[in-house]
Short mmCIF file of C-alpha atoms in Angstrom, two decimals:
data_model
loop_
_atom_site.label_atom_id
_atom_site.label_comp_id
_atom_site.label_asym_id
_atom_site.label_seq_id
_atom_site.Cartn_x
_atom_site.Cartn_y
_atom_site.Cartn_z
CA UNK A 1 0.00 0.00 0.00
CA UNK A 2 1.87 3.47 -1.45
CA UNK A 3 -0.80 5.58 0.48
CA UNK A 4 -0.04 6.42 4.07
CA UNK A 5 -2.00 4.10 6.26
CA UNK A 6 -4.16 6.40 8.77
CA UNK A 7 -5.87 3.60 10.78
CA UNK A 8 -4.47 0.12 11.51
CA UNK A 9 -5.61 -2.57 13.93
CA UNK A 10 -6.87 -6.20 14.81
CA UNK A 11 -10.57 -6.69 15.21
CA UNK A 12 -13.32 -9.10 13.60
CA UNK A 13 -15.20 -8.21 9.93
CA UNK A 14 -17.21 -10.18 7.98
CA UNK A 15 -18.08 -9.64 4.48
CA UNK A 16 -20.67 -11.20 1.81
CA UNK A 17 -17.81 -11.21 -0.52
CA UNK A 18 -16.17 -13.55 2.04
CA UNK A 19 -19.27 -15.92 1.70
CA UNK A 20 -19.12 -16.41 5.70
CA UNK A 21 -21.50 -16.37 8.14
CA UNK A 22 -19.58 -16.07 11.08
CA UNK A 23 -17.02 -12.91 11.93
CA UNK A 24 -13.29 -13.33 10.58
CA UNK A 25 -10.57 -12.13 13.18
CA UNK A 26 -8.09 -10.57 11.42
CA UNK A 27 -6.15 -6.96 10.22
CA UNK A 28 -8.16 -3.49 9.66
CA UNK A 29 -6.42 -1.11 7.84
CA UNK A 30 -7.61 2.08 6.03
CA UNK A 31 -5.29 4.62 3.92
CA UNK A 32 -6.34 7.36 2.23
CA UNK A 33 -7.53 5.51 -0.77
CA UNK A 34 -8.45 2.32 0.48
CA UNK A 35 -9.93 -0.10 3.59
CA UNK A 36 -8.01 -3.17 3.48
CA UNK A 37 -9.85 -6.12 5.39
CA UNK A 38 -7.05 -8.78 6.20
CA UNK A 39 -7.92 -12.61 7.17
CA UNK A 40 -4.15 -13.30 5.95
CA UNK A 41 -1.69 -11.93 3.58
CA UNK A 42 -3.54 -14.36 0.62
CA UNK A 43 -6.70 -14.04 2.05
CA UNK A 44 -8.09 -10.13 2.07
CA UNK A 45 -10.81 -7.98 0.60
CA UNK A 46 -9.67 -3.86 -0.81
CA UNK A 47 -12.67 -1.70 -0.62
CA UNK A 48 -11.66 1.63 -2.53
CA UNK A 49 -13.42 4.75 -0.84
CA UNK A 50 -15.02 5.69 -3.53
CA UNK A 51 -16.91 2.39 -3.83
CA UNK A 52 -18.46 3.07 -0.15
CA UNK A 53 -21.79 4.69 -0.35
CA UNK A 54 -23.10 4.64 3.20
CA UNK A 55 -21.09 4.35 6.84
CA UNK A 56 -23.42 3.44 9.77
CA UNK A 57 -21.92 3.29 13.88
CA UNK A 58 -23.35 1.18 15.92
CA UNK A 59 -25.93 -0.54 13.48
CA UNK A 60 -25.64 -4.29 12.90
CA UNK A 61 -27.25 -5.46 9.99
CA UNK A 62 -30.23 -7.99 11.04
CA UNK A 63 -28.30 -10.64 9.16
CA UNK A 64 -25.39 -10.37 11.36
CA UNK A 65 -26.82 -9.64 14.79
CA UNK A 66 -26.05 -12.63 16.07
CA UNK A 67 -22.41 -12.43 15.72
CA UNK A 68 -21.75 -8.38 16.36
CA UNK A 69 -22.35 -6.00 18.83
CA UNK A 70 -19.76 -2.68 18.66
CA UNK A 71 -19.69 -1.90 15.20
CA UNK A 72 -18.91 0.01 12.05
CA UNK A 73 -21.34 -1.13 8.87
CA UNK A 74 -19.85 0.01 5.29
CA UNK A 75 -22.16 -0.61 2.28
CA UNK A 76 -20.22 -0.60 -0.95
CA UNK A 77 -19.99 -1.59 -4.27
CA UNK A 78 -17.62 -4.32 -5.17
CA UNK A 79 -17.46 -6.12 -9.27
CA UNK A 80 -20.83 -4.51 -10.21
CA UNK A 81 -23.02 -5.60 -6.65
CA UNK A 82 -23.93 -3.73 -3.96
CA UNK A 83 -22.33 -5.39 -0.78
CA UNK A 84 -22.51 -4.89 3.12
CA UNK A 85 -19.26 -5.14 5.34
CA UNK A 86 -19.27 -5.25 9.20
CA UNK A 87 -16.22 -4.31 11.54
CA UNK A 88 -16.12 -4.81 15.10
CA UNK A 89 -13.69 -4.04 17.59
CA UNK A 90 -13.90 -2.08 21.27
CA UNK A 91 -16.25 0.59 21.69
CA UNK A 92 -13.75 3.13 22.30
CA UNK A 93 -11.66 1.63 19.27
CA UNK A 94 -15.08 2.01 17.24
CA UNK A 95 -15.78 5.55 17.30
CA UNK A 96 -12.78 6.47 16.27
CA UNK A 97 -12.25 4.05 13.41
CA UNK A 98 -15.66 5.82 12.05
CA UNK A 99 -14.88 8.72 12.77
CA UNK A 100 -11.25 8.60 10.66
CA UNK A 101 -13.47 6.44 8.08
CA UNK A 102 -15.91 9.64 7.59
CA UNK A 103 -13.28 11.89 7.34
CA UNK A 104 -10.95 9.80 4.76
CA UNK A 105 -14.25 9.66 2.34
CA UNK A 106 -15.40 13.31 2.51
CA UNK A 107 -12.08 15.26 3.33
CA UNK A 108 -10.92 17.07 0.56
CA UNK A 109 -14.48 17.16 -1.52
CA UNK A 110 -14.72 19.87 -3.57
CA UNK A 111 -18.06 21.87 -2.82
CA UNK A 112 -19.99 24.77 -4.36
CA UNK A 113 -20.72 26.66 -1.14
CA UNK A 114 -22.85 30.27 -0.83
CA UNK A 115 -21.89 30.84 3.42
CA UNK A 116 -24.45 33.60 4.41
CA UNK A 117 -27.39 32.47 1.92
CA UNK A 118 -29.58 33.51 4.39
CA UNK A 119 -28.95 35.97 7.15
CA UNK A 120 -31.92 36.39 10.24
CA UNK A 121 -34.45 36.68 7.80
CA UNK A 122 -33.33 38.37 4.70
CA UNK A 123 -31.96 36.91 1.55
CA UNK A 124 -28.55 37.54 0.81
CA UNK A 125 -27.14 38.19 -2.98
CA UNK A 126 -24.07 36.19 -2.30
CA UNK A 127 -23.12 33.84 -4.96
CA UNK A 128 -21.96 30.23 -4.68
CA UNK A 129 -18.01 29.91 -4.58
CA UNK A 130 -15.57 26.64 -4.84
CA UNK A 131 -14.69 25.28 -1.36
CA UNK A 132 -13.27 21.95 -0.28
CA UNK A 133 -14.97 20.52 2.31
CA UNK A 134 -13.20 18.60 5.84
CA UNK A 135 -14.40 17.52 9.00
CA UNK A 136 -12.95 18.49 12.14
CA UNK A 137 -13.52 18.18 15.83
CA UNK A 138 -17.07 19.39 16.34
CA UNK A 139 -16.85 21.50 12.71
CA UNK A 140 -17.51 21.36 9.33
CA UNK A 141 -15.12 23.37 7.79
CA UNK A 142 -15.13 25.04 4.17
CA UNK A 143 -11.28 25.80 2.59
CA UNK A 144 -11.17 28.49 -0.34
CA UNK A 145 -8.65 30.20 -2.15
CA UNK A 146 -10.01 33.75 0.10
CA UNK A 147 -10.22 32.36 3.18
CA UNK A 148 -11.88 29.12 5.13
CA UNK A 149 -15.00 29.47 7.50
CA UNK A 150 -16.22 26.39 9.82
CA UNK A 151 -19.95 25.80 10.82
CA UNK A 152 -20.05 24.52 14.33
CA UNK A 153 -22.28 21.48 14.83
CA UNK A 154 -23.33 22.07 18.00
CA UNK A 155 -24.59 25.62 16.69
CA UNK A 156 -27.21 24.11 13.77
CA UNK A 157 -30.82 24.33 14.53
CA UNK A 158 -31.12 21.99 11.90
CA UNK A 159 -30.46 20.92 8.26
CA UNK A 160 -31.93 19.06 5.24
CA UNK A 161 -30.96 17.64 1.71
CA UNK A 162 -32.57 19.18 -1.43
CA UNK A 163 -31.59 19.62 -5.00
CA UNK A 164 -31.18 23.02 -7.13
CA UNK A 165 -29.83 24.25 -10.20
CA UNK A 166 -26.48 25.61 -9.77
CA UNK A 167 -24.65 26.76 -13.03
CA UNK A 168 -27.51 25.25 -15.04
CA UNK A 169 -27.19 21.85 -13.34
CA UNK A 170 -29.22 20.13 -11.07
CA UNK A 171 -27.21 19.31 -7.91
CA UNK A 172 -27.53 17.87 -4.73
CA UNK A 173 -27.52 20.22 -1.78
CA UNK A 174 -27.07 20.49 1.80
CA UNK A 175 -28.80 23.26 3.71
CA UNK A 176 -27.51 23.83 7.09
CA UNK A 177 -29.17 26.33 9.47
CA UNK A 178 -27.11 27.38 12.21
CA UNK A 179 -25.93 30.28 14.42
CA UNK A 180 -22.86 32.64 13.64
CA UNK A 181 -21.53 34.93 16.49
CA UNK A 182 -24.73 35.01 17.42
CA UNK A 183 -27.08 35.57 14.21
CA UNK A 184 -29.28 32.91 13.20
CA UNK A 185 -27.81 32.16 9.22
CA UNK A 186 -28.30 29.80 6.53
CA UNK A 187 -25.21 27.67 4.53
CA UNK A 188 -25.97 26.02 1.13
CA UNK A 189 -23.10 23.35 0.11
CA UNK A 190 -23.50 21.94 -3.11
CA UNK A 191 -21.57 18.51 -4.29
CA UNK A 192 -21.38 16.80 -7.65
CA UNK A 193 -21.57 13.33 -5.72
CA UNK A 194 -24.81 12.20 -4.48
CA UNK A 195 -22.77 9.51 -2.49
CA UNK A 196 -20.76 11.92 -1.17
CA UNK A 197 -23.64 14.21 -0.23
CA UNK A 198 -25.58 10.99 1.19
CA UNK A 199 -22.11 10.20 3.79
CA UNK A 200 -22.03 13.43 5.07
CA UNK A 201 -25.93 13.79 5.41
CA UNK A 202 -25.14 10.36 7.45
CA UNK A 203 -22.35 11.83 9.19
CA UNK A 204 -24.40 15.56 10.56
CA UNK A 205 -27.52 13.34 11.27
CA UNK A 206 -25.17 11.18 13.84
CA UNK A 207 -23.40 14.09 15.29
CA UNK A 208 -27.12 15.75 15.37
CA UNK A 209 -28.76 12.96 17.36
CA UNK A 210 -25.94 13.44 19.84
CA UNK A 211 -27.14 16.52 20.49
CA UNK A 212 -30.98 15.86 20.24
CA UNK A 213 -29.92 13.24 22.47
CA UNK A 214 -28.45 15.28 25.27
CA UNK A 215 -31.12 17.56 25.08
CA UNK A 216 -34.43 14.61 25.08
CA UNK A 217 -34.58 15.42 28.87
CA UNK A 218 -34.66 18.59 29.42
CA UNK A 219 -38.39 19.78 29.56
CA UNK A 220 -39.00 23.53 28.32
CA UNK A 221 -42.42 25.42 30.30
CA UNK A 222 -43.71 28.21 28.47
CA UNK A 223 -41.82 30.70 30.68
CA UNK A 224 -38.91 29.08 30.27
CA UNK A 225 -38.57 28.98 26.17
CA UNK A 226 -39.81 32.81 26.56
CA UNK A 227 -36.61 33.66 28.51
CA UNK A 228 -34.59 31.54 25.88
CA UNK A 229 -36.05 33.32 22.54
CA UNK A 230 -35.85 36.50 24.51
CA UNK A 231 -32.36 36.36 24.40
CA UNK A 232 -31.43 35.06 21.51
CA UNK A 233 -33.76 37.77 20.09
CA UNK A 234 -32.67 40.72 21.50
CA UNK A 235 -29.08 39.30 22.76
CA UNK A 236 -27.74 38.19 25.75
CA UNK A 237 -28.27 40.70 28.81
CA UNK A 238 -28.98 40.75 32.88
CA UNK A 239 -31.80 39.92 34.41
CA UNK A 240 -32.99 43.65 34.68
CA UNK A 241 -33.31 44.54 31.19
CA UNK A 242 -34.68 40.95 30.09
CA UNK A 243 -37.15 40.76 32.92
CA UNK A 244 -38.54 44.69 31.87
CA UNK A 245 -38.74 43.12 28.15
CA UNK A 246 -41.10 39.67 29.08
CA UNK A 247 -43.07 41.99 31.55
CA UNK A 248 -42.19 39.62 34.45
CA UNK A 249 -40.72 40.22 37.99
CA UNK A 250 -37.14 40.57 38.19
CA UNK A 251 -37.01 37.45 40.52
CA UNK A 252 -38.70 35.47 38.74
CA UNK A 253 -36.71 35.68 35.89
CA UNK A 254 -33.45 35.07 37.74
CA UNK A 255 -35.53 31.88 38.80
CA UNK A 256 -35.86 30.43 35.54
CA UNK A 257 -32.42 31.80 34.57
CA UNK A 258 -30.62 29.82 37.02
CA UNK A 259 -33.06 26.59 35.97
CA UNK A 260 -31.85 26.84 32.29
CA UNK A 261 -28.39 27.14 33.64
CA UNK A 262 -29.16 23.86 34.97
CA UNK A 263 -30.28 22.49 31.86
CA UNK A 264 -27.33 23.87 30.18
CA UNK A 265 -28.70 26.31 27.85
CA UNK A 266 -27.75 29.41 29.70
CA UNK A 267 -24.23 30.26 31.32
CA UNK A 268 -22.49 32.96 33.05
CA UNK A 269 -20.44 35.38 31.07
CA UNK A 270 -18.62 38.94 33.00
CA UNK A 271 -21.38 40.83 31.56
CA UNK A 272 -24.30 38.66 32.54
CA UNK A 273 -26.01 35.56 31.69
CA UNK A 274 -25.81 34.62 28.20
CA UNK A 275 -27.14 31.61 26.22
CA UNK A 276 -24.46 28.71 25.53
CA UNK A 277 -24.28 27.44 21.41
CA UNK A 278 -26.94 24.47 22.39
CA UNK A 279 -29.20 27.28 24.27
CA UNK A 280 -28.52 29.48 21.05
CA UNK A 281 -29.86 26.25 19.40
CA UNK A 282 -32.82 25.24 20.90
CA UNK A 283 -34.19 28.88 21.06
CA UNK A 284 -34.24 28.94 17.28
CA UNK A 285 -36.18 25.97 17.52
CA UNK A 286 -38.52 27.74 19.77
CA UNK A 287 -39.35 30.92 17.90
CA UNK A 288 -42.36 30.32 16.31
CA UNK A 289 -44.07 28.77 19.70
CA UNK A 290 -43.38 32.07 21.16
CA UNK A 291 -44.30 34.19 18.68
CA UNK A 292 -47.31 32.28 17.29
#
């Protein structure tokens, strides 16, 4: 293998190429052009990256279930069929293999990207411009020839897959709404591969439910997601001020300040309380129930 190798260990795989039902212990080991699946030096399957099409953590397919628990499922296309490989190995181990595989399959795309295609609520007349597109810790980050901009995950309200004409071609793109130093905005990132598009769109909906998942307990009253949009509307401020602006007492308000503190949405900053990127989030999510 010329390519350097960026992931390398022992763990158990099967494969429906290796016409086994039961897992094969052997050698894992992904470059940047390749995931090599290793029995034995004569006996191993090369999966290109740009014959995977889908990358699933943590989901077994029902075929396999009996034999797997802490996995990473590739689907790919090997000598003209569509094919399903399984890799196990320690949780720990896991998440990070799938989390180098993501990267080594979309770093480096090249994108068509328009950053502030929305701004609050206005329409902006920016224009799309080339990009290449990598994941980092927590980011996804946008490279150009003037200058690279990230969109922080844990910032996006929420996102979706459409397709529009871009140049006169129909394209597949992701629309990602999010916050930017604190202004609710709206990234469009077009890609010429729909199984590129459908990895990452994989990829943000795992790191999404991370966050959905961190937030499925917290329970929002009304006075509570009033306090949230408040600030996020209006930006953050002391209790004072925001209390005058909801027409409630002054202690009240500290009261359900220091419960969303709790909940992790608010924070303490030298100039007051201010909202933290997930309580930036979920108040975008809550501005039409206030303002309906």
């Amino acid at each position: 293998m010329s390519e350097s190798v960026i992931a390398d260990f022992v763990g158990k795989f099967n494969s429906e190429v290796a016409g086994r039902g039961d897992p094969i212990r052997g050698r894992i080991v992904l470059s940047q052009k390749r995931l090599v699946l290793a029995a034995s030096e004569d006996d191993k399957l090369t999966i290109p990256l740009d014959s995977i099409f889908d990358i699933a953590i943590g989901q077994v397919p029902p075929d396999l279930g009996d034999f797997f628990d802490s996995t990473v499922t590739i689907a790919f296309e090997h000598r003209g069929k569509r094919l399903v490989a399984a890799i196990e190995a320690g949780d720990e181990k896991i998440e990070k293999f799938g989390t180098v595989l993501f990267k080594a399959v979309i770093n480096g795309t090249e994108t068509t990207v328009k950053e502030r295609a929305r701004v609050g609520g206005r329409v902006t007349d920016e224009s799309f411009k080339t990009a290449k597109l990598f994941l980092t810790p927590g980011n996804v980050e946008f490279r150009r020839k003037d200058g690279s901009f990230n969109v922080d995950l844990k910032t996006v309200s929420d996102f979706d897959r459409n397709t529009r004409e871009i140049n006169g071609t129909g394209r597949p793109v992701l629309t990602v709404r999010h916050m930017k130093d604190g202004t609710a905005m709206t990234t469009l990132a077009a890609m010429a591969s729909s199984r590129k598009m459908s990895i990452l769109g994989r990829y943000l909906r795992r790191e999404y439910a991370e966050l959905m998942e961190e937030l499925k307990n917290v329970e929002l009253t009304k006075d509570k997601k009033e306090v949230l949009v408040a600030m996020y509307s209006t930006g953050d401020m002391d209790g004072m001020p925001l209390a005058s602006i909801l027409g409630k007492d002054s202690s009240q308000v500290s009261m359900i300040l220091q419960d969303l503190a709790e909940d992790g949405l608010v924070q303490d900053a030298s100039d007051g309380p201010t909202l933290t990127p997930t309580g930036k989030v979920v108040a975008s999510r809550h501005l039409e129930d206030v303002n309906a």
